[in-house]
Amino acid sequence: MVKEKKIKPSKETPSGFVDRKEKELLIRDFVISNIKEVMIKYGFQYLETPSFEYTDSIGKFLPDKDRPGEGVFSFKDENKWLSLRYDLTAPLARYVAKNYNEIPKPFKRYQLGTVWRNEKPGPGRYREFLQFDADYIGTKNPIADAELCLLVSEILEKCGLTKEDYIIKYSTRKITDELFEFMDESKSQKEKEINSPERRLKILRSLDKLDRLGWPEVKKLLGKGRKDKSGDFTEGADLSEQQLFKLEQVFNPENYREMKFPGTKPASEEGSQRDLIQFRQSLEAFGFKNFDMDASIIRGLEYYTGVIFEVNLNFDVKNSKGQVVQFGSIGGGGRYDNLVNNFGNIDCPATGISIGIDRLVYALMQKKDFDIKPTRPVVICVFDNVKIEEYIKLLKLLRESNISSEIYPGEGKLKKQMEYSNKIESPCVIFYGDDEIKKGEVKLRNLKTGEELSIKIENLVNEIKKLL
RNA sequence: GCACGAGUAGCUCAGCUGGUUAGAGCAGCGGUUUGUGGAACCGAAGGUCGGCAGUUCGAAUCUGCCCUCGUGUACCA
């Protein structure tokens, strides 16, 4: 009598994890097939590394806490901490260090794989996503950096974007390195602290936001701090007026194209100017023009050592409610000449680029109307007075000709079968009841036009092929 | 993490300042048509009003805490 209420398991996916439907998956497949084509053309090897790595290989060391640092999903296996990989670059460095004697030098590999980040999800940003990585290991040649940008742009354009839709912005970490050295020549003790690693990182991260926030806001972050739209306050880097003024000379958008400040190393020495010139010349040598120097490109990762780049979209991305949303870049990378060295005493320069495939797909779906349609089966309707063997004969006939087809898989009347076929967007249904069997023909109903034809069984395959 | 906003049927939402059995549209189910979908009409069903506690004679509505989602911000080795 009384309805018993059971507490049911949640039907929600965990925060930051999403179900992906066929339309998105098909476009993703399309993107992936483009990637593979381009990578083969550029001469890269295909590699796969495991989803889990030892936590210390991923980059964070185990603090004396129960769980390793935030940002990764980890668990303890026996006595070792394992983590789901956070990116594909650290595992690659690990792989290279492990197989250093066997791999060719330089080593070019690409990889497609899911990565996991234990962070707060944002628009188009999930805690599980597909990443594409292409890397050059064991070369300092600036052509390698240029080719990475080139190959990514080729992928984007294969996917249907035009030169107007994206731009590759670049800079080099050496700009800030040199700048910090220069600023350190200031007198006061407080100002000297600018070169402490934490302080430097904080400043770099603030500068990284230039494109999004603009100089006036970034200035607040470098100084006392800043209040965001919601009223939340972020502590600043607390630089002196003097230091702010110096930074402004370089990073105020009106100035920062001129990357020359006292302390800049001349192009004749290894340093920022030479990096930038060589990189630009390499791109130009390929005839590639869709790039722009932008000193605000800094990137959050600490391991970068030289040229860095980012792939930015030039169009607005909206969420499901139609609001324009802070989408950020869809990919980026740069030189990390010391990373492999972390795993062993191997001096091994490297450079790489990665694309967030799911984010690219998300943006692509808004920019482009894809006519990628899922293949849907021809449905053979079931009349309950006809033996199943008759239907199986028809089914075999169709499947032998590679026609996607099925016998109506449920139970129910014709009406229900029609509704089903309509819902799955089947191209056509087949009626094969007593009347048809007697005449040795079938009725073929085109579900788009509603047109219905009587067809001899011998002609069935051909008639259906005409419809598809 | 921090800030702001939101959580009512499978989905999209209404329900204003607390007041009888909580509503609509769409979807789903059944029927009008037991051999014909995408249209229409009819009918029935579907809800611990995110959770817990409190205020009150009385809470979807007010208060507190928690959870989840969204946006911004921080973080992103």
Coordinates of C-alpha atoms (C1' of nucleotides) in Angstrom, one line a residue:
Chain A
M1 CA 0.0 0.0 0.0
V2 CA 2.4 2.6 1.1
K3 CA 5.0 3.3 -1.5
E4 CA 8.4 2.5 -0.3
K5 CA 10.9 5.2 -1.1
K6 CA 14.3 3.9 -1.7
I7 CA 17.3 6.1 -1.7
K8 CA 18.6 5.8 -5.2
P9 CA 22.2 6.2 -6.4
S10 CA 22.9 9.6 -7.9
K11 CA 22.4 10.0 -11.6
E12 CA 24.8 12.9 -11.7
T13 CA 28.3 12.4 -13.1
P14 CA 31.1 13.4 -10.8
S15 CA 32.0 17.1 -10.8
G16 CA 34.0 17.9 -13.9
F17 CA 33.3 14.6 -15.6
V18 CA 30.8 14.5 -18.5
D19 CA 29.0 12.1 -20.8
R20 CA 29.8 12.8 -24.4
K21 CA 27.3 12.1 -27.1
E22 CA 27.6 10.8 -30.5
K23 CA 27.7 14.1 -32.4
E24 CA 30.6 15.3 -30.3
L25 CA 32.4 12.0 -30.6
L26 CA 32.1 11.9 -34.4
I27 CA 33.5 15.4 -34.7
R28 CA 36.3 14.3 -32.3
D29 CA 37.0 11.3 -34.5
F30 CA 37.2 13.7 -37.5
V31 CA 39.7 15.9 -35.6
I32 CA 41.7 12.9 -34.6
S33 CA 41.9 11.5 -38.1
N34 CA 43.2 14.9 -39.3
I35 CA 45.8 14.9 -36.6
K36 CA 47.0 11.4 -37.5
E37 CA 47.3 12.4 -41.2
V38 CA 49.3 15.5 -40.4
M39 CA 51.5 13.7 -37.9
I40 CA 52.4 11.1 -40.4
K41 CA 53.1 13.7 -43.0
Y42 CA 55.5 15.5 -40.6
G43 CA 57.2 12.3 -39.7
F44 CA 56.3 11.7 -36.1
Q45 CA 56.1 8.3 -34.3
Y46 CA 53.0 7.2 -32.4
L47 CA 53.5 6.5 -28.7
E48 CA 51.3 5.5 -25.8
T49 CA 52.2 5.7 -22.2
P50 CA 50.0 4.4 -19.3
S51 CA 47.3 6.5 -17.6
F52 CA 49.0 6.0 -14.2
E53 CA 52.5 7.0 -13.3
Y54 CA 54.2 7.0 -10.0
T55 CA 53.3 10.3 -8.4
D56 CA 56.8 11.5 -8.1
S57 CA 57.3 11.0 -11.8
I58 CA 54.4 13.3 -12.5
G59 CA 56.3 16.1 -10.9
K60 CA 54.9 16.6 -7.4
F61 CA 56.7 15.1 -4.5
L62 CA 54.8 13.4 -1.8
P63 CA 54.4 15.8 1.1
D64 CA 53.9 14.3 4.5
K65 CA 50.2 14.4 4.1
D66 CA 47.7 11.6 3.5
R67 CA 47.4 12.4 -0.1
P68 CA 49.8 13.9 -2.7
G69 CA 49.4 17.4 -3.7
E70 CA 46.3 18.8 -5.3
G71 CA 45.9 18.8 -9.0
V72 CA 46.2 15.1 -9.5
F73 CA 44.1 12.1 -8.7
S74 CA 46.1 9.7 -6.6
F75 CA 45.8 6.5 -4.6
K76 CA 48.2 4.4 -2.7
D77 CA 49.1 1.0 -4.2
E78 CA 51.0 -1.2 -1.8
N79 CA 53.4 1.4 -0.5
K80 CA 53.7 3.6 -3.6
W81 CA 51.6 6.5 -4.6
L82 CA 50.2 6.4 -8.1
S83 CA 48.6 9.3 -9.9
L84 CA 46.5 9.6 -13.0
R85 CA 48.7 11.5 -15.5
Y86 CA 48.2 15.3 -15.5
D87 CA 49.7 15.8 -19.0
L88 CA 51.5 13.9 -21.6
T89 CA 54.8 15.8 -21.4
A90 CA 56.1 14.5 -18.0
P91 CA 55.4 10.9 -19.0
L92 CA 57.2 11.5 -22.2
A93 CA 60.2 12.8 -20.4
R94 CA 60.1 9.8 -18.2
Y95 CA 59.8 7.5 -21.2
V96 CA 62.8 9.2 -22.9
A97 CA 64.9 8.9 -19.8
K98 CA 64.0 5.2 -19.5
N99 CA 64.7 4.4 -23.1
Y100 CA 67.4 6.9 -23.9
N101 CA 69.7 4.3 -25.5
E102 CA 67.2 2.9 -27.8
I103 CA 65.4 5.9 -29.2
P104 CA 66.7 7.9 -32.2
K105 CA 68.1 11.3 -31.5
P106 CA 66.4 13.5 -32.1
F107 CA 63.1 11.7 -31.3
K108 CA 59.8 12.9 -32.6
R109 CA 56.7 11.4 -31.2
Y110 CA 53.0 12.3 -31.0
Q111 CA 50.5 11.0 -28.5
L112 CA 46.7 11.2 -28.0
G113 CA 45.5 10.4 -24.6
T114 CA 43.2 11.3 -21.8
V115 CA 44.6 13.3 -18.9
W116 CA 43.1 14.1 -15.6
R117 CA 43.2 17.3 -13.5
N118 CA 41.8 17.5 -10.0
E119 CA 40.8 21.1 -10.3
K120 CA 37.7 23.2 -10.4
P121 CA 36.1 22.8 -13.8
G122 CA 35.3 25.8 -15.9
P123 CA 33.6 26.5 -19.2
G124 CA 34.8 23.9 -21.7
R125 CA 37.3 22.7 -19.0
Y126 CA 36.7 19.4 -17.4
R127 CA 38.6 17.2 -15.0
E128 CA 39.0 14.5 -17.7
F129 CA 39.9 15.4 -21.2
L130 CA 41.7 14.3 -24.3
Q131 CA 45.0 15.8 -25.1
F132 CA 47.1 15.7 -28.2
D133 CA 50.9 16.2 -27.9
A134 CA 53.7 16.5 -30.4
D135 CA 57.2 16.8 -29.2
Y136 CA 60.8 17.1 -30.5
I137 CA 63.2 15.5 -28.1
G138 CA 67.0 16.1 -28.3
T139 CA 67.3 19.1 -30.5
K140 CA 67.8 22.8 -30.0
N141 CA 67.1 23.6 -33.6
P142 CA 64.6 26.5 -33.8
I143 CA 63.1 24.8 -36.9
A144 CA 61.6 22.3 -34.5
D145 CA 59.7 24.9 -32.6
A146 CA 58.5 26.5 -35.8
E147 CA 57.3 23.1 -37.2
L148 CA 55.3 22.5 -34.1
C149 CA 53.3 25.7 -34.7
L150 CA 53.1 24.9 -38.4
L151 CA 51.7 21.4 -37.8
V152 CA 49.1 22.6 -35.4
S153 CA 47.9 25.3 -37.8
E154 CA 47.7 22.7 -40.5
I155 CA 45.5 20.5 -38.2
L156 CA 43.2 23.4 -37.4
E157 CA 42.7 24.3 -41.0
K158 CA 42.1 20.7 -41.9
C159 CA 39.3 20.8 -39.3
G160 CA 37.7 23.8 -41.0
L161 CA 39.2 26.9 -39.3
T162 CA 40.6 29.7 -41.4
K163 CA 43.6 31.9 -40.7
E164 CA 41.2 34.5 -39.4
D165 CA 39.9 32.1 -36.8
Y166 CA 43.1 31.6 -34.9
I167 CA 46.5 33.0 -34.2
I168 CA 49.7 31.7 -32.7
K169 CA 51.2 34.0 -30.2
Y170 CA 54.7 33.5 -29.0
S171 CA 57.3 34.8 -26.7
T172 CA 60.3 33.4 -24.7
R173 CA 60.8 32.8 -21.1
K174 CA 64.2 34.5 -21.4
I175 CA 62.5 37.9 -21.6
T176 CA 61.3 37.6 -18.0
D177 CA 64.5 35.8 -16.9
E178 CA 66.5 38.8 -18.2
L179 CA 64.1 41.2 -16.8
F180 CA 64.3 39.8 -13.4
E181 CA 68.1 39.9 -13.5
F182 CA 67.9 43.5 -14.5
M183 CA 65.4 44.5 -11.9
D184 CA 67.4 42.8 -9.2
E185 CA 70.1 45.4 -9.7
S186 CA 67.9 47.7 -7.6
K187 CA 69.2 48.8 -4.3
S188 CA 66.8 48.0 -1.6
Q189 CA 66.6 44.6 0.1
K190 CA 62.9 44.4 -0.4
E191 CA 63.3 44.9 -4.1
K192 CA 66.0 42.3 -4.3
E193 CA 63.5 39.7 -3.2
I194 CA 62.0 39.9 -6.6
N195 CA 64.3 37.1 -7.5
S196 CA 63.0 34.6 -5.0
P197 CA 61.3 31.7 -6.8
E198 CA 57.9 32.2 -5.3
R199 CA 57.9 35.9 -6.0
R200 CA 59.0 35.4 -9.5
L201 CA 56.3 32.8 -10.1
K202 CA 53.7 35.1 -8.8
I203 CA 54.8 37.9 -11.0
L204 CA 54.9 35.6 -14.0
R205 CA 51.4 34.4 -13.4
S206 CA 50.1 37.9 -13.0
L207 CA 51.7 38.9 -16.3
D208 CA 50.3 35.8 -18.0
K209 CA 46.8 37.3 -17.5
L210 CA 47.6 40.4 -19.5
D211 CA 45.6 39.3 -22.5
R212 CA 42.5 38.6 -20.5
L213 CA 42.6 41.4 -17.9
G214 CA 44.7 44.1 -19.5
W215 CA 47.5 46.1 -18.0
P216 CA 45.6 48.2 -15.4
E217 CA 44.2 45.1 -13.8
V218 CA 47.5 43.2 -14.0
K219 CA 49.1 46.2 -12.4
K220 CA 46.9 45.7 -9.4
L221 CA 47.8 42.1 -9.2
L222 CA 51.5 43.0 -9.2
G223 CA 50.9 45.7 -6.6
K224 CA 48.5 45.5 -3.7
G225 CA 45.9 43.1 -5.2
R226 CA 42.7 43.1 -7.2
K227 CA 39.0 42.6 -6.7
D228 CA 37.3 40.5 -9.4
K229 CA 33.8 40.8 -10.8
S230 CA 32.2 38.9 -8.0
G231 CA 34.0 41.0 -5.4
D232 CA 36.5 38.5 -4.4
F233 CA 39.9 39.9 -3.5
T234 CA 43.2 38.5 -4.8
E235 CA 46.4 39.3 -2.9
G236 CA 49.0 41.0 -5.1
A237 CA 52.7 40.6 -5.5
D238 CA 53.3 43.8 -3.6
L239 CA 56.0 45.3 -5.9
S240 CA 57.3 48.8 -5.2
E241 CA 56.3 51.8 -7.3
Q242 CA 59.8 51.7 -8.8
Q243 CA 59.5 48.1 -9.9
L244 CA 56.0 48.5 -11.2
F245 CA 57.3 51.4 -13.3
K246 CA 60.0 49.3 -14.8
L247 CA 57.7 46.5 -15.6
E248 CA 55.3 48.9 -17.1
Q249 CA 58.0 50.1 -19.5
V250 CA 58.1 46.5 -20.8
F251 CA 54.6 45.2 -20.4
N252 CA 52.3 48.0 -21.0
P253 CA 50.7 47.0 -24.3
E254 CA 51.8 50.2 -25.9
N255 CA 55.4 49.3 -25.2
Y256 CA 55.7 45.6 -25.0
R257 CA 56.3 45.0 -28.7
E258 CA 59.6 46.6 -28.2
M259 CA 61.2 43.9 -26.1
K260 CA 64.3 45.9 -25.6
F261 CA 65.0 47.2 -22.1
P262 CA 68.3 47.8 -20.4
G263 CA 69.6 44.4 -19.5
T264 CA 68.3 42.7 -22.6
K265 CA 71.0 40.5 -24.1
P266 CA 71.8 41.4 -27.7
A267 CA 71.0 39.0 -30.5
S268 CA 74.7 38.2 -30.8
E269 CA 74.5 36.3 -27.5
E270 CA 72.2 33.5 -26.4
G271 CA 69.2 35.2 -24.9
S272 CA 65.7 36.6 -25.5
Q273 CA 66.4 38.6 -28.6
R274 CA 68.1 35.7 -30.4
D275 CA 65.3 33.3 -29.4
L276 CA 62.7 35.6 -30.8
I277 CA 64.6 36.4 -34.0
Q278 CA 65.4 32.8 -34.7
F279 CA 61.9 31.6 -34.1
R280 CA 60.4 34.2 -36.2
Q281 CA 62.8 33.6 -39.1
S282 CA 62.0 29.9 -38.9
L283 CA 58.3 30.5 -39.2
E284 CA 58.9 32.9 -42.1
A285 CA 61.1 30.4 -43.8
F286 CA 58.1 28.2 -44.1
G287 CA 56.0 31.0 -45.4
F288 CA 53.9 31.0 -42.3
K289 CA 52.5 34.3 -41.3
N290 CA 49.7 33.7 -38.8
F291 CA 51.7 34.4 -35.7
D292 CA 52.3 37.4 -33.5
M293 CA 54.9 38.2 -30.8
D294 CA 53.2 38.8 -27.5
A295 CA 55.2 39.3 -24.4
S296 CA 52.1 38.5 -22.3
I297 CA 52.4 34.9 -23.3
I298 CA 54.1 33.3 -20.3
R299 CA 52.3 30.1 -19.5
G300 CA 51.8 28.7 -16.1
L301 CA 54.1 25.7 -16.2
E302 CA 57.4 26.2 -14.5
Y303 CA 59.4 23.9 -16.7
Y304 CA 59.6 26.1 -19.8
T305 CA 63.0 27.4 -20.6
G306 CA 62.8 29.2 -23.9
V307 CA 60.4 29.9 -26.7
I308 CA 56.8 29.5 -25.7
F309 CA 53.7 29.7 -27.8
E310 CA 49.9 29.6 -27.5
V311 CA 47.1 28.9 -30.0
N312 CA 44.3 31.3 -29.5
L313 CA 40.9 31.5 -31.2
N314 CA 39.7 34.8 -32.6
F315 CA 36.1 34.1 -32.1
D316 CA 33.8 34.1 -29.1
V317 CA 32.8 30.8 -27.5
K318 CA 29.5 30.5 -25.9
N319 CA 28.2 28.1 -23.3
S320 CA 24.9 26.1 -23.5
K321 CA 23.0 29.2 -22.2
G322 CA 24.4 31.3 -25.0
Q323 CA 26.6 33.4 -22.7
V324 CA 30.1 34.4 -24.1
V325 CA 32.5 32.7 -21.8
Q326 CA 36.2 33.0 -20.9
F327 CA 37.4 30.2 -23.0
G328 CA 41.2 30.7 -23.1
S329 CA 43.6 29.0 -25.5
I330 CA 43.0 25.7 -27.1
G331 CA 46.7 24.7 -27.0
G332 CA 50.2 25.7 -26.5
G333 CA 53.7 24.7 -25.6
G334 CA 57.3 25.6 -25.7
R335 CA 60.9 24.6 -24.9
Y336 CA 61.6 22.6 -21.9
D337 CA 65.3 21.9 -22.1
N338 CA 65.7 20.6 -18.5
L339 CA 62.8 18.3 -18.0
V340 CA 64.3 15.1 -19.2
N341 CA 67.2 15.8 -17.0
N342 CA 64.9 15.5 -14.0
F343 CA 64.7 11.7 -14.6
G344 CA 68.4 11.1 -15.0
N345 CA 71.6 12.8 -15.8
I346 CA 70.8 13.3 -19.4
D347 CA 71.3 16.6 -21.1
C348 CA 68.4 16.7 -23.5
P349 CA 66.8 19.7 -25.0
A350 CA 63.2 19.3 -26.0
T351 CA 60.2 21.2 -27.3
G352 CA 56.6 20.4 -27.6
I353 CA 53.0 21.5 -28.2
S354 CA 49.7 20.2 -27.0
I355 CA 46.1 20.7 -28.0
G356 CA 43.0 20.2 -25.8
I357 CA 41.0 18.1 -28.3
D358 CA 37.7 18.4 -26.4
R359 CA 38.0 22.1 -26.2
L360 CA 38.9 22.3 -29.8
V361 CA 35.8 20.2 -30.7
Y362 CA 33.7 22.4 -28.4
A363 CA 34.8 25.5 -30.2
L364 CA 34.6 23.9 -33.6
M365 CA 31.0 22.9 -33.1
Q366 CA 30.1 26.5 -32.7
K367 CA 32.1 27.8 -35.5
K368 CA 31.3 25.3 -38.1
D369 CA 28.2 23.4 -39.2
F370 CA 29.4 19.8 -39.5
D371 CA 27.5 17.7 -41.9
I372 CA 28.9 14.7 -40.2
K373 CA 25.9 12.5 -39.7
P374 CA 25.8 9.2 -37.8
T375 CA 25.0 6.2 -39.8
R376 CA 21.6 4.8 -38.9
P377 CA 20.3 1.4 -39.7
V378 CA 17.5 0.4 -42.1
V379 CA 14.8 -1.1 -39.8
I380 CA 13.1 -4.3 -40.8
C381 CA 9.7 -4.1 -39.2
V382 CA 8.3 -7.1 -37.4
F383 CA 4.9 -8.6 -38.0
D384 CA 4.1 -11.1 -35.3
N385 CA 2.6 -13.7 -37.7
V386 CA 5.8 -13.9 -39.7
K387 CA 8.6 -16.2 -38.7
I388 CA 11.8 -14.6 -37.5
E389 CA 13.8 -16.7 -40.1
E390 CA 12.2 -14.6 -42.9
Y391 CA 13.6 -11.5 -41.3
I392 CA 17.0 -12.9 -40.7
K393 CA 17.2 -13.8 -44.4
L394 CA 16.6 -10.2 -45.3
L395 CA 18.9 -8.9 -42.7
K396 CA 21.8 -11.1 -43.9
L397 CA 21.2 -9.9 -47.4
L398 CA 21.6 -6.3 -46.3
R399 CA 24.5 -6.8 -44.0
E400 CA 26.4 -8.8 -46.6
S401 CA 26.2 -5.7 -48.8
N402 CA 27.5 -3.7 -45.8
I403 CA 24.2 -1.8 -45.3
S404 CA 23.6 -0.8 -41.7
S405 CA 20.5 -2.6 -40.8
E406 CA 18.5 -4.3 -38.0
I407 CA 15.4 -6.2 -37.2
Y408 CA 13.3 -4.0 -35.0
P409 CA 14.9 -4.8 -31.6
G410 CA 11.9 -4.2 -29.3
E411 CA 8.5 -5.5 -28.8
G412 CA 5.5 -3.6 -30.0
K413 CA 3.1 -2.7 -32.8
L414 CA 3.9 -1.3 -36.1
K415 CA 3.1 2.2 -34.9
K416 CA 5.7 1.9 -32.2
Q417 CA 8.2 0.5 -34.6
M418 CA 7.7 3.5 -36.9
E419 CA 8.1 5.9 -34.1
Y420 CA 11.3 4.2 -33.1
S421 CA 12.6 4.3 -36.6
N422 CA 11.7 7.9 -36.9
K423 CA 13.4 8.7 -33.6
I424 CA 16.7 7.1 -34.5
E425 CA 16.5 8.8 -37.9
S426 CA 16.6 5.6 -39.9
P427 CA 16.7 6.3 -43.6
C428 CA 14.0 3.8 -44.4
V429 CA 12.0 0.8 -43.0
I430 CA 11.1 -2.4 -44.6
F431 CA 7.7 -4.0 -44.4
Y432 CA 7.8 -7.7 -45.0
G433 CA 4.5 -9.2 -43.9
D434 CA 2.4 -12.1 -45.2
D435 CA 1.2 -10.2 -48.3
E436 CA 4.8 -9.2 -49.3
I437 CA 6.2 -12.7 -48.7
K438 CA 3.5 -14.2 -51.0
K439 CA 4.5 -11.8 -53.8
G440 CA 8.2 -12.2 -53.2
E441 CA 8.7 -8.6 -52.6
V442 CA 9.1 -6.0 -49.8
K443 CA 7.7 -2.6 -49.2
L444 CA 10.3 0.0 -48.7
R445 CA 9.3 3.2 -47.0
N446 CA 11.5 6.2 -47.2
L447 CA 11.3 7.9 -43.9
K448 CA 12.3 11.3 -45.1
T449 CA 9.8 11.6 -48.0
G450 CA 7.2 9.1 -46.8
E451 CA 7.4 7.5 -50.2
E452 CA 6.6 3.8 -50.3
L453 CA 7.7 1.4 -53.0
S454 CA 7.1 -2.3 -53.6
I455 CA 10.3 -3.9 -54.6
K456 CA 11.4 -7.4 -55.7
I457 CA 13.8 -8.8 -53.2
E458 CA 16.6 -9.1 -55.8
N459 CA 16.4 -5.3 -56.3
L460 CA 16.2 -4.4 -52.6
V461 CA 19.9 -3.8 -52.0
N462 CA 20.2 -1.5 -55.0
E463 CA 17.1 0.4 -54.1
I464 CA 18.3 1.0 -50.6
K465 CA 21.7 2.1 -51.8
K466 CA 20.0 4.8 -53.9
L467 CA 18.4 6.1 -50.7
L468 CA 21.6 6.3 -48.7
Chain B
rG1 C1' 40.1 27.3 -2.3
rC2 C1' 37.4 32.3 -2.4
rA3 C1' 33.2 35.3 -4.2
rC4 C1' 28.4 35.8 -6.5
rG5 C1' 24.1 33.3 -8.4
rA6 C1' 21.0 28.9 -8.9
rG7 C1' 18.7 24.0 -7.3
rU8 C1' 10.6 22.7 -7.9
rA9 C1' 8.2 16.1 -12.7
rG10 C1' 12.9 12.9 -17.5
rC11 C1' 13.8 18.3 -19.7
rU12 C1' 12.7 23.8 -19.6
rC13 C1' 10.5 26.6 -16.1
rA14 C1' 6.0 29.3 -13.2
rG15 C1' 4.7 29.3 -8.1
rC16 C1' 5.4 37.5 -5.7
rU17 C1' 5.7 39.4 0.4
rG18 C1' 4.7 31.7 4.5
rG19 C1' -2.1 29.6 4.1
rU20 C1' -6.4 24.1 1.7
rU21 C1' -4.9 17.8 -2.1
rA22 C1' 2.4 22.1 -5.7
rG23 C1' 1.3 24.0 -11.6
rA24 C1' 2.4 24.5 -17.1
rG25 C1' 4.8 23.3 -21.7
rC26 C1' 7.7 19.6 -24.0
rA27 C1' 9.2 14.4 -23.7
rG28 C1' 7.3 9.6 -22.1
rC29 C1' 3.0 6.1 -21.6
rG30 C1' -2.1 4.5 -23.3
rG31 C1' -6.0 5.5 -26.8
rU32 C1' -8.5 7.8 -31.5
rU33 C1' -5.8 4.0 -36.0
rU34 C1' -4.9 -4.3 -33.3
rG35 C1' -0.2 -3.3 -41.3
rU36 C1' 2.4 2.6 -41.3
rG37 C1' 6.5 7.6 -38.1
rG38 C1' 7.4 13.0 -38.1
rA39 C1' 0.6 16.6 -37.3
rA40 C1' -3.9 16.8 -34.3
rC41 C1' -7.2 15.4 -30.4
rC42 C1' -8.4 12.6 -25.8
rG43 C1' -6.8 10.1 -21.3
rA44 C1' -3.9 8.3 -17.3
rA45 C1' 0.6 8.7 -14.9
rG46 C1' 4.7 11.1 -13.1
rG47 C1' 7.3 15.4 -7.3
rU48 C1' 11.1 13.2 0.3
rC49 C1' 9.9 21.5 -4.1
rG50 C1' 18.7 19.3 -3.5
rG51 C1' 19.6 17.4 1.9
rC52 C1' 19.5 18.2 7.3
rA53 C1' 18.1 21.2 11.2
rG54 C1' 15.5 25.5 13.1
rU55 C1' 11.5 29.5 13.3
rU56 C1' 6.0 28.9 13.0
rC57 C1' -0.6 26.7 14.3
rG58 C1' 1.3 26.1 9.2
rA59 C1' 7.5 26.2 5.0
rA60 C1' 8.7 25.1 -2.0
rU61 C1' 8.5 30.1 0.2
rC62 C1' 11.9 32.7 6.2
rU63 C1' 17.0 31.4 9.0
rG64 C1' 21.5 28.3 9.6
rC65 C1' 24.7 24.4 8.0
rC66 C1' 25.8 20.8 4.2
rC67 C1' 25.7 18.9 -1.0
rU68 C1' 25.4 19.8 -6.3
rC69 C1' 25.4 23.0 -10.7
rG70 C1' 26.7 27.7 -13.2
rU71 C1' 29.8 32.1 -13.6
rG72 C1' 34.0 34.9 -12.1
rU73 C1' 38.7 34.6 -9.5
rA74 C1' 42.8 31.7 -7.8
rC75 C1' 45.5 27.3 -8.9
rC76 C1' 47.1 24.3 -13.2
rA77 C1' 54.1 20.9 -11.6

